[in-house]
């Protein structure tokens, strides 16, 4: 039916547009990177310009977790639990060398990258990343979401029906 | 070699025979105390009118695997009335690493003893709660022992997490009409700044008992320092108190310089002082800004963050980094100051006060803020000293102790500044203290600028300490060899040990370093000013409400990187 495919495309587009312009970030800030994250949300850099307006500290109300800071083994279960509490769809931005790989703390109490326990969408390098670096990272996340929805659309077309919508 | 300039306290006659051996310290008097006499010696040092060591600054362990008595507990004491310092060392055997707990003498010993247990396995007899503090519950072994592999991790799973259930000790004041409730705040909670956990038992709205759990950001600074060369430790020091990383750099470099007996050139010292004071301003801005945002005054957070951005600009011009600057080197600065350094500083002197004054106007007399802060979590001078407080928080309780004044290092003896002191010891006074100190810092900077920038080199002219200029390293054989040696082997620091302190943004920031001459630090212990302050947080919360606790925590300026290292 022509109507069906036309409608699905538009809803996907609409959904993608909505997602892409109204992230609700959950800052999981622990260390020095969190201070730089605060700079990014403050007046000078103002992350709200890119649709990251509503910073939420409750995992239930957010869809992108920005992990800013060193994650230690003691913190790991908390990080995992908070990630699990976020509703789908959800993304993770790993800000800074520590969150990406443990940074220069190759040590007995530091997790060597948060991808040991949660999937990461965008890695932002730096110690700490400059505010510009973090902004580039979150813009990359938008690109990624666009790509993902295009891919989903393709998959749907390939299946020729709405069976792909379960992936959304 | 430097020699001790701090006078030795009298050896009290009343001490038990043979309990103390006096040794020559490079920096301050040192006593080696027998373990069984420790409790008595400590008590007398505190109480005797000739000594009056009322402040326990620091306690740490040191591991010497080759000695008969493998471990040593090192206490750093300070006497406020006499401005005296003393280091006590207590050697203990590996098979029997037990010492008497000194909580009865100085309350500050509580968390320090837990840390020494956690890191070295020293047991403190009589400690009511000798649990791990920095590492987690599933951790095994004691990581700062020399035979512990620095990269050996242990995984913590949810079922092993410690579940505190604090109960009030005296039941008389508790109202039985209400059901008690225990709530958990943190570690991932914005008011806990992302890294502390507080479990509080409430009776109605009043906190009757609470327990504070830390260690969520223990990044093993001290172990990392032992596995790197002396210069490589500098970036790690940035990340202690990351709100004012420049001060950490200066403190560490000064300590090593003193141990080596070298002095940074006047130009470097001048610039380091200016940048330290700017860092202090930034730190106070974050502290007051986040206290206010925690109590609901969001706008002030933006106001307070703008001066930071401006100061970041200056730091960026000096070293290329904003937050974690690593701008100092042992013996001076990373590179020469930018040509517009003075102009930039002058510009900041004009712009920064505007923002501070705005906040001052909006907040300081604001009824809502006064209601939230005046009289909240007040602590008396004696209590604060007993808990080991230093810095702005201590001065807000009426104790006039500032390292810049008591031991004028660098040029602090030559500039004119006030050490503000308030008497209330509550959240409001701690806030006012920081506002006032920002003005003092600005005045110090202004005076330094008026003295003019000293000419000369920015780092000592010693090829064993400072890297040769890049151009020489590429074109001259000798310079290249020095460069290679410094990068590969690091600076060679002569054997010895030393404690040196500066006034950090939240108190006395000390580095206790031990060198065995091997090219790497043998042991570095940071005296973190906010550690004893955080240790008394439970005490401060007692009898208050949750909202008081939130307002209190912000004003204490606890920086996790420094607290847990
Ligand atoms: S990446 Fe660097 S700045 Fe960020 S938390 Fe780690 S040490 Fe701090």
XYZ file of C-alpha atoms and ligand atoms in Angstrom:
741
model
C 0.000 0.000 0.000
C 1.420 3.325 -0.927
C -0.004 5.079 2.140
C 1.794 2.823 4.571
C 5.307 3.385 3.305
C 4.733 7.113 2.989
C 3.454 7.407 6.523
C 6.267 5.359 8.048
C 8.946 7.475 6.428
C 7.528 10.646 7.764
C 7.076 9.386 11.276
C 10.660 8.206 11.271
C 11.803 11.568 10.033
C 9.697 13.349 12.577
C 10.958 11.133 15.332
C 14.538 11.632 14.296
C 14.050 15.371 14.102
C 12.561 15.378 17.545
C 15.271 13.250 19.053
C 17.986 15.188 17.392
C 16.901 18.538 18.707
C 15.816 17.804 22.204
C 18.308 15.705 24.047
C 17.886 15.457 27.754
C 21.378 14.807 28.967
C 22.165 13.112 32.240
C 25.538 14.350 33.406
C 27.400 11.585 35.157
C 30.144 13.879 36.315
C 32.684 12.712 38.830
C 35.955 14.532 38.379
C 37.828 17.264 36.575
C 35.941 16.670 33.336
C 32.725 17.522 35.154
C 34.067 21.007 35.799
C 34.674 21.423 32.096
C 31.226 20.022 31.432
C 29.839 22.746 33.687
C 31.645 25.283 31.557
C 29.940 23.885 28.490
C 26.488 24.232 29.977
C 27.208 27.684 31.423
C 26.613 30.939 29.694
C 29.828 31.211 27.694
C 29.546 28.031 25.634
C 25.860 27.376 26.198
C 25.177 23.857 25.052
C 21.464 24.608 24.907
C 22.046 26.076 21.454
C 22.343 22.562 20.092
C 19.242 21.156 21.648
C 20.861 19.900 24.849
C 18.811 22.176 26.980
C 17.253 20.159 29.724
C 19.992 18.754 31.915
C 18.357 16.127 34.073
C 19.821 14.353 37.035
C 17.233 11.638 36.991
C 17.994 8.699 34.712
C 14.282 8.116 34.165
C 13.961 11.450 32.423
C 16.990 11.479 30.233
C 18.165 9.893 27.055
C 21.844 10.682 26.713
C 24.306 9.977 29.472
C 27.432 12.104 29.395
C 30.061 10.384 31.485
C 32.490 13.097 32.504
C 35.268 11.968 34.746
C 37.177 8.996 36.033
C 35.092 5.962 36.839
C 36.566 3.824 39.574
C 35.760 0.239 40.350
C 33.853 1.458 43.380
C 31.649 3.635 41.177
C 31.157 1.041 38.450
C 28.051 -0.695 39.826
C 26.372 2.691 40.241
C 27.149 3.700 36.682
C 25.775 0.434 35.365
C 22.635 0.703 37.408
C 21.953 4.245 36.294
C 22.472 3.285 32.693
C 20.007 0.436 33.115
C 17.451 2.800 34.593
C 17.411 5.063 31.553
C 14.547 4.405 29.180
C 15.226 3.438 25.573
C 16.358 4.810 23.204
C 19.493 5.960 24.979
C 23.001 6.995 24.098
C 26.262 7.366 25.951
C 28.911 10.009 25.410
C 32.223 9.258 27.045
C 33.925 12.519 27.835
C 37.640 12.594 28.478
C 40.530 10.186 28.492
C 39.534 8.646 31.801
C 36.052 7.650 30.750
C 37.336 6.458 27.361
C 40.262 4.384 28.531
C 41.202 5.075 32.125
C 43.444 7.880 30.959
C 46.802 8.032 32.619
C 45.489 6.200 35.638
C 46.633 2.692 34.913
C 45.907 1.851 38.468
C 44.410 -0.588 40.917
C 41.147 1.250 41.467
C 40.347 2.802 38.093
C 38.169 1.275 35.416
C 40.072 1.177 32.145
C 37.307 2.765 30.104
C 33.579 2.731 30.736
C 33.037 0.503 27.718
C 33.929 -2.322 30.083
C 30.353 -2.076 31.338
C 28.197 0.167 29.115
C 28.091 0.634 25.331
C 29.528 3.967 24.217
C 28.315 5.932 21.185
C 30.759 8.803 21.059
C 34.230 8.998 22.577
C 35.533 12.502 23.169
C 39.293 12.513 23.743
C 41.160 15.037 25.832
C 42.144 15.487 29.426
C 39.833 17.277 29.804
C 38.406 17.812 26.321
C 38.060 21.466 25.445
C 34.487 22.728 25.440
C 34.730 22.868 21.660
C 35.772 19.228 21.705
C 32.769 18.201 23.712
C 30.471 20.216 21.481
C 31.937 18.503 18.448
C 31.267 15.206 20.165
C 27.640 15.911 20.824
C 27.164 17.134 17.273
C 28.655 13.844 16.125
C 26.024 12.105 18.183
C 23.364 13.899 16.167
C 24.974 12.697 12.965
C 25.031 9.227 14.320
C 21.348 9.301 15.161
C 20.570 10.549 11.677
C 22.604 7.748 10.161
C 20.904 5.233 12.384
C 17.431 6.301 11.400
C 18.403 6.212 7.705
C 19.727 2.717 8.232
C 16.562 1.651 9.986
C 14.559 3.058 7.126
C 16.620 1.101 4.638
C 16.133 -2.069 6.616
C 12.424 -1.508 6.648
C 12.328 -0.945 2.938
C 14.333 -4.110 2.414
C 11.840 -6.071 4.458
C 9.058 -4.383 2.559
C 6.796 -4.010 5.573
C 6.628 -2.634 9.075
C 8.543 -5.486 10.723
C 11.546 -3.138 11.060
C 9.691 -0.763 13.295
C 10.372 -3.014 16.257
C 13.965 -1.853 16.060
C 13.014 1.765 16.494
C 70.722 21.340 51.642
C 68.064 23.196 53.544
C 68.065 22.924 57.306
C 65.208 22.987 59.713
C 64.070 26.493 60.425
C 61.218 25.504 62.647
C 62.236 25.401 66.327
C 62.152 22.067 68.090
C 59.625 21.675 70.890
C 61.035 20.939 74.332
C 61.449 17.296 75.170
C 59.071 16.969 78.067
C 60.556 15.477 81.210
C 57.388 13.688 82.053
C 57.556 11.409 79.016
C 58.395 7.781 79.724
C 62.077 6.936 79.681
C 63.448 6.051 76.250
C 60.122 6.489 74.504
C 61.308 9.213 72.166
C 64.378 9.553 70.020
C 65.030 12.953 68.491
C 66.409 12.919 64.965
C 67.547 15.679 62.677
C 64.877 16.612 60.142
C 65.565 18.588 56.975
C 62.501 20.702 57.412
C 61.044 20.258 60.856
C 61.840 18.534 64.155
C 61.249 14.818 64.061
C 60.762 12.361 66.887
C 60.818 8.625 66.617
C 58.343 7.362 69.151
C 58.041 3.851 70.556
C 54.707 2.338 69.812
C 53.656 1.564 73.376
C 54.341 5.127 74.446
C 52.564 6.759 71.505
C 49.223 7.355 73.173
C 50.822 8.975 76.180
C 53.256 11.069 74.136
C 50.442 12.290 71.921
C 48.256 13.244 74.829
C 51.039 15.135 76.539
C 52.052 16.926 73.386
C 48.506 18.152 73.070
C 47.944 19.105 76.694
C 51.277 20.360 77.960
C 51.349 24.167 77.969
C 54.871 24.066 76.581
C 53.884 22.202 73.443
C 50.135 22.504 72.763
C 50.015 20.546 69.550
C 46.310 20.945 68.999
C 46.097 20.257 65.285
C 46.743 16.872 63.734
C 47.579 17.786 60.172
C 48.263 14.465 58.628
C 48.838 10.812 59.286
C 50.208 8.385 56.767
C 52.001 5.110 56.458
C 55.298 4.390 54.762
C 56.529 0.977 53.718
C 60.224 0.025 53.947
C 60.348 -3.655 52.958
C 64.075 -3.901 53.726
C 63.863 -2.764 57.297
C 63.295 -4.956 60.287
C 60.423 -2.791 61.295
C 58.785 -2.652 57.929
C 56.149 0.010 58.386
C 56.245 3.460 59.761
C 53.284 5.604 60.735
C 54.079 9.283 60.294
C 52.135 11.995 62.119
C 52.417 15.680 61.296
C 51.417 17.981 64.113
C 50.942 21.687 64.358
C 50.526 23.906 67.351
C 48.350 26.941 66.689
C 49.231 28.858 69.875
C 52.990 28.311 69.448
C 53.220 28.074 65.647
C 55.369 24.978 66.077
C 55.555 21.863 63.975
C 56.528 18.339 64.800
C 56.744 15.049 62.964
C 56.276 11.804 64.859
C 57.377 8.516 63.392
C 56.281 5.229 64.829
C 57.927 2.113 63.405
C 56.007 -1.155 63.584
C 56.741 -4.751 62.626
C 55.231 -6.415 59.599
C 53.854 -9.301 61.672
C 52.348 -7.004 64.214
C 51.338 -3.751 62.523
C 49.270 -2.476 65.407
C 49.227 1.009 66.885
C 47.015 2.673 69.444
C 44.262 4.748 67.915
C 44.554 8.456 68.651
C 40.917 9.382 68.100
C 40.601 10.303 71.781
C 43.423 12.773 71.404
C 42.555 14.288 68.043
C 39.204 13.527 66.443
C 40.874 14.171 63.097
C 42.687 10.850 63.460
C 39.488 8.970 62.600
C 39.580 8.949 58.812
C 43.346 9.205 58.614
C 43.658 5.971 60.540
C 41.130 4.301 58.309
C 43.131 5.408 55.312
C 46.379 4.042 56.749
C 44.598 0.755 57.383
C 43.229 0.667 53.874
C 46.471 1.569 52.153
C 49.048 -0.183 54.348
C 47.214 -2.550 56.622
C 48.210 -0.721 59.785
C 45.737 -1.623 62.508
C 44.710 0.984 65.024
C 43.581 -0.553 68.247
C 40.593 1.166 69.745
C 39.308 2.614 66.485
C 35.535 2.160 66.504
C 35.088 1.691 62.781
C 38.262 0.515 61.113
C 36.839 -0.166 57.657
C 38.258 0.459 54.240
C 37.714 4.039 53.221
C 39.163 4.734 49.792
C 38.975 1.365 48.098
C 35.872 -0.761 47.810
C 34.518 -3.687 49.784
C 35.687 -6.378 47.398
C 39.242 -5.082 47.413
C 41.934 -7.364 48.736
C 45.364 -6.425 49.961
C 46.793 -3.034 50.778
C 47.690 -1.148 47.626
C 50.380 1.219 48.841
C 52.581 -1.571 50.105
C 55.608 -1.801 47.888
C 54.846 -5.366 46.839
C 51.373 -4.551 45.524
C 51.161 -4.493 41.735
C 49.941 -0.996 40.741
C 47.580 -2.325 38.077
C 45.992 -5.165 40.050
C 42.262 -4.489 40.129
C 39.396 -6.107 41.966
C 35.878 -6.023 40.642
C 33.051 -4.833 42.838
C 29.644 -6.343 42.240
C 26.328 -4.980 43.449
C 25.793 -7.616 46.098
C 29.024 -6.730 47.881
C 28.296 -3.026 48.254
C 28.380 -1.872 51.837
C 24.971 -0.984 53.215
C 25.283 1.459 56.075
C 22.526 1.724 58.619
C 23.487 4.517 60.959
C 21.702 4.543 64.303
C 21.830 7.262 66.912
C 23.968 6.371 69.883
C 22.097 8.170 72.633
C 18.377 7.512 72.381
C 17.224 10.133 74.896
C 16.589 12.987 72.476
C 14.743 10.873 69.958
C 11.022 11.316 69.544
C 9.344 7.914 69.478
C 6.209 9.310 67.863
C 7.787 9.229 64.463
C 8.909 6.299 62.537
C 12.567 6.580 61.665
C 13.540 6.587 58.071
C 16.892 5.898 56.515
C 17.604 7.497 53.201
C 20.495 7.221 50.842
C 21.868 10.200 48.915
C 24.458 9.650 46.269
C 26.978 8.795 45.053
C 25.439 9.913 41.802
C 23.420 12.789 43.102
C 23.922 16.378 42.026
C 23.977 17.712 45.566
C 26.691 15.213 46.443
C 28.764 16.560 43.559
C 28.709 13.200 41.926
C 31.066 11.367 44.232
C 29.999 11.142 47.841
C 27.424 9.004 49.469
C 25.553 9.943 52.572
C 23.188 7.643 54.397
C 21.104 9.501 56.917
C 18.614 8.274 59.467
C 15.809 10.752 59.937
C 13.494 11.250 62.815
C 10.758 13.280 61.218
C 12.788 15.817 59.341
C 15.781 15.831 61.625
C 18.919 13.868 60.902
C 19.688 11.817 63.980
C 22.531 9.756 62.610
C 24.441 9.602 59.392
C 27.315 7.949 57.704
C 29.465 9.317 54.912
C 31.031 7.023 52.389
C 33.810 8.205 50.090
C 36.311 6.619 47.761
C 34.301 6.850 44.559
C 37.064 8.825 42.966
C 40.116 7.198 44.483
C 42.474 7.380 41.525
C 45.573 6.033 43.221
C 47.582 9.244 42.963
C 50.138 8.138 45.515
C 50.775 4.801 43.850
C 50.981 6.439 40.436
C 53.520 8.918 41.800
C 55.759 6.044 42.858
C 55.799 4.607 39.368
C 56.696 7.808 37.529
C 59.626 10.186 37.489
C 59.578 13.366 39.520
C 58.507 15.550 36.584
C 55.864 13.111 35.439
C 54.055 13.553 38.734
C 53.219 17.182 37.893
C 50.208 16.388 35.669
C 48.866 14.102 38.384
C 48.993 16.941 40.890
C 46.746 19.007 38.612
C 44.010 16.535 39.153
C 44.014 16.689 42.932
C 42.115 19.893 43.460
C 41.131 20.435 39.871
C 39.349 23.701 40.601
C 42.666 25.348 41.354
C 45.201 23.041 39.799
C 47.870 25.693 39.545
C 48.256 25.867 43.321
C 48.863 22.122 43.447
C 51.564 22.467 40.816
C 53.297 25.159 42.809
C 53.046 23.236 46.065
C 54.539 20.110 44.575
C 57.319 21.850 42.685
C 58.301 23.911 45.722
C 58.519 20.781 47.817
C 60.834 19.049 45.378
C 62.866 22.214 44.890
C 63.391 22.459 48.621
C 64.456 18.868 48.807
C 66.982 19.475 46.034
C 68.104 22.754 47.523
C 67.375 24.822 44.420
C 65.327 27.959 44.048
C 63.065 29.047 41.245
C 64.112 32.373 39.642
C 62.266 35.541 40.698
C 60.340 35.831 37.455
C 58.853 32.378 37.903
C 58.008 32.973 41.551
C 56.307 36.239 40.711
C 54.187 34.688 37.994
C 53.404 31.630 40.095
C 52.071 33.813 42.851
C 49.840 35.762 40.502
C 48.483 32.648 38.875
C 47.999 30.955 42.250
C 45.920 33.847 43.454
C 43.856 33.781 40.285
C 43.351 30.070 40.838
C 42.203 30.745 44.366
C 39.633 33.148 42.959
C 38.428 30.515 40.512
C 38.169 27.945 43.246
C 36.169 30.240 45.491
C 33.919 31.088 42.547
C 33.118 27.433 41.949
C 32.557 26.825 45.613
C 30.231 29.740 46.193
C 28.552 29.305 42.826
C 27.753 25.681 43.472
C 26.651 26.287 47.051
C 24.209 28.830 45.742
C 22.954 26.620 42.976
C 22.473 23.817 45.477
C 20.275 26.114 47.504
C 18.296 27.143 44.456
C 19.973 30.384 43.384
C 20.765 29.297 39.861
C 21.571 32.658 38.320
C 24.555 33.160 40.593
C 26.067 30.032 39.202
C 26.232 31.661 35.778
C 27.564 34.876 37.297
C 30.259 33.027 39.195
C 31.302 30.928 36.253
C 31.972 33.847 33.971
C 35.044 35.112 35.861
C 36.379 31.591 35.614
C 36.087 31.697 31.855
C 38.002 34.953 31.835
C 40.770 33.535 34.014
C 40.906 30.398 31.897
C 41.815 32.699 29.043
C 44.887 33.858 30.931
C 45.932 30.337 31.863
C 45.419 29.198 28.309
C 47.698 31.972 27.105
C 50.371 30.867 29.587
C 50.362 27.147 28.987
C 47.719 26.108 26.458
C 45.410 24.361 28.907
C 42.404 25.699 30.727
C 41.750 23.454 33.644
C 44.546 20.988 34.146
C 47.388 23.354 33.508
C 50.633 21.545 34.447
C 52.244 24.929 33.969
C 54.976 24.609 36.597
C 58.189 22.707 36.341
C 60.574 21.763 39.077
C 62.726 24.880 39.172
C 60.392 27.306 37.424
C 57.804 27.496 34.706
C 56.971 25.435 31.663
C 57.724 28.331 29.335
C 58.128 32.057 29.376
C 55.143 34.267 30.019
C 53.204 35.565 27.034
C 54.086 39.155 26.026
C 50.675 40.466 27.022
C 50.714 38.783 30.437
C 50.534 41.987 32.432
C 47.892 43.530 30.206
C 45.754 40.433 30.539
C 46.097 40.432 34.316
C 45.165 44.093 34.517
C 42.154 43.445 32.354
C 41.069 40.647 34.672
C 41.476 42.884 37.690
C 38.857 45.091 36.137
C 36.398 42.493 34.900
C 36.373 39.920 37.698
C 35.119 42.193 40.525
C 32.023 43.123 38.524
C 30.710 39.595 38.596
C 31.593 39.117 42.232
C 29.867 42.344 43.172
C 26.773 41.328 41.248
C 26.486 38.159 43.272
C 27.250 40.072 46.414
C 24.391 42.442 45.724
C 21.922 39.733 44.841
C 22.766 37.261 47.556
C 24.568 38.518 50.615
C 21.588 40.296 52.094
C 18.972 38.118 50.521
C 16.406 36.917 53.032
C 16.055 33.455 51.505
C 19.771 32.862 51.490
C 20.150 34.164 55.027
C 17.447 31.811 56.206
C 19.183 28.910 54.583
C 22.643 29.709 55.840
C 22.871 31.733 59.033
C 23.466 29.474 62.002
C 23.352 26.359 59.860
C 25.986 23.716 60.586
C 27.920 25.994 62.876
C 31.113 24.682 64.379
C 33.136 26.228 67.164
C 36.827 27.019 66.898
C 37.874 24.265 69.312
C 35.834 21.665 67.516
C 37.131 22.720 64.128
C 40.726 22.486 65.322
C 40.077 19.138 66.930
C 38.680 17.878 63.640
C 41.813 19.010 61.830
C 40.307 21.837 59.797
C 42.430 24.441 58.058
C 41.813 27.137 55.488
C 38.777 29.345 54.907
C 36.474 27.018 56.824
C 38.664 27.226 59.921
C 38.997 30.988 59.624
C 35.220 31.267 59.365
C 35.154 29.744 62.845
C 37.416 32.394 64.256
C 40.891 30.838 64.078
C 43.437 33.063 62.449
C 45.643 30.574 60.669
C 46.761 31.073 57.109
C 49.959 29.471 55.810
C 50.663 32.576 53.749
C 50.837 34.549 56.955
C 52.268 31.990 59.366
C 55.062 30.815 57.049
C 55.324 33.479 54.359
C 56.672 31.595 51.384
C 57.490 33.137 48.004
C 56.724 36.854 48.164
C 53.866 36.708 50.630
C 56.011 38.363 53.260
C 56.400 41.385 51.019
C 52.835 42.083 49.999
C 50.214 43.640 52.144
C 47.058 41.623 52.654
C 44.558 40.823 55.320
C 43.564 37.440 56.596
C 39.834 37.793 57.128
C 38.429 35.995 60.142
C 34.779 35.502 61.019
C 33.298 34.143 64.198
C 30.081 32.369 63.266
C 31.520 29.185 61.783
C 28.293 28.589 59.871
C 27.429 28.238 56.203
C 26.956 31.957 55.854
C 30.356 32.839 57.291
C 32.064 30.318 55.096
C 30.389 31.957 52.119
C 31.368 35.461 53.268
C 34.898 34.305 53.946
C 35.321 33.233 50.359
C 33.852 36.450 49.001
C 36.237 38.410 51.179
C 39.226 36.313 50.192
C 38.518 36.944 46.534
C 39.001 40.646 47.210
C 42.206 39.990 49.129
C 43.546 37.899 46.290
C 42.765 40.645 43.826
C 44.640 43.082 46.009
C 47.679 40.783 46.200
C 47.702 40.480 42.421
C 47.445 44.232 42.011
C 50.422 44.799 44.301
C 52.490 42.231 42.480
C 51.704 43.807 39.139
C 52.688 47.189 40.521
C 56.052 45.809 41.572
C 56.617 44.952 37.942
C 57.603 41.738 36.258
C 61.138 40.703 37.217
C 63.506 40.174 34.332
C 65.559 37.088 33.906
C 64.989 33.423 33.177
C 61.733 31.619 33.853
C 63.400 28.413 34.990
C 66.654 27.589 36.755
C 69.708 27.418 34.590
C 70.726 23.885 35.469
C 70.847 21.219 32.758
C 70.194 18.526 35.362
C 66.857 20.082 36.217
C 65.535 22.115 33.302
C 65.191 20.881 29.745
C 67.450 22.722 27.297
C 65.719 24.904 24.702
C 64.352 22.827 21.831
C 66.622 24.523 19.342
C 69.739 23.523 21.274
C 68.465 20.017 21.769
C 68.280 19.638 17.998
C 71.593 21.298 17.178
C 74.021 20.657 20.004
C 75.316 17.322 21.120
C 75.574 18.236 24.779
C 72.105 19.721 24.983
C 70.695 16.682 23.276
C 72.288 14.365 25.819
C 70.910 16.396 28.712
C 67.514 16.374 27.089
C 67.649 12.628 26.631
C 68.790 12.006 30.188
C 66.112 14.216 31.668
C 63.360 12.600 29.660
C 64.504 9.020 30.148
C 65.859 9.048 33.702
C 64.170 12.108 35.094
C 65.476 14.539 37.634
C 67.727 12.971 40.236
C 66.542 14.069 43.637
C 68.943 13.404 46.527
C 67.737 11.047 49.260
C 65.836 12.673 52.048
C 62.368 13.543 53.188
C 60.551 16.777 53.580
C 57.139 18.263 54.251
C 56.261 21.539 52.648
C 52.973 23.351 52.649
C 51.234 26.196 50.894
C 47.849 27.756 51.456
C 45.617 25.917 49.024
C 42.185 27.187 48.129
C 40.604 25.158 50.888
C 43.320 24.927 53.480
C 46.834 23.822 54.174
C 47.959 21.826 51.189
C 51.057 19.880 52.122
C 53.279 17.451 50.311
C 55.296 14.967 52.320
C 57.858 13.523 49.946
C 60.469 10.858 50.504
C 63.256 10.287 48.021
C 65.632 7.354 48.029
C 67.736 8.827 45.237
C 66.489 6.360 42.638
C 65.012 8.866 40.187
C 61.434 8.159 41.204
C 59.647 9.321 44.325
C 59.794 6.713 47.057
C 56.641 8.020 48.626
C 54.503 11.092 48.148
C 51.755 11.842 50.595
C 49.444 14.726 50.018
C 47.987 16.454 52.999
C 44.546 17.069 51.499
C 42.886 20.013 53.243
C 39.348 18.839 52.586
C 39.870 15.315 53.950
C 39.517 16.196 57.639
C 36.742 18.632 56.772
C 34.724 15.961 55.031
C 35.400 13.613 57.929
C 33.399 15.902 60.178
C 30.456 16.193 57.806
C 28.455 13.630 59.766
C 29.030 15.670 62.866
C 27.892 18.851 61.118
C 24.717 17.286 59.790
C 23.665 15.991 63.179
C 20.437 17.636 64.244
C 19.912 19.463 60.968
C 17.574 18.712 58.111
C 18.443 17.291 54.728
C 18.216 20.717 53.152
C 20.717 22.012 55.723
C 23.042 19.191 54.831
C 22.919 20.126 51.158
C 23.628 23.766 51.907
C 26.501 22.726 54.163
C 28.257 20.412 51.778
C 28.587 23.022 49.057
C 30.149 25.536 51.406
C 32.789 23.153 52.685
C 34.303 23.020 49.219
C 35.011 19.323 49.107
C 36.838 18.469 45.908
C 36.736 14.764 45.311
C 40.005 14.606 43.414
C 41.843 15.949 46.403
C 39.758 14.221 49.040
C 40.334 10.755 47.657
C 43.351 11.295 45.470
S 40.184 12.771 31.465
Fe 41.603 14.119 32.545
S 40.359 15.882 33.071
Fe 38.947 14.216 32.583
S 38.497 13.209 34.509
Fe 40.230 12.168 33.614
S 42.009 13.137 34.506
Fe 40.282 14.505 34.812
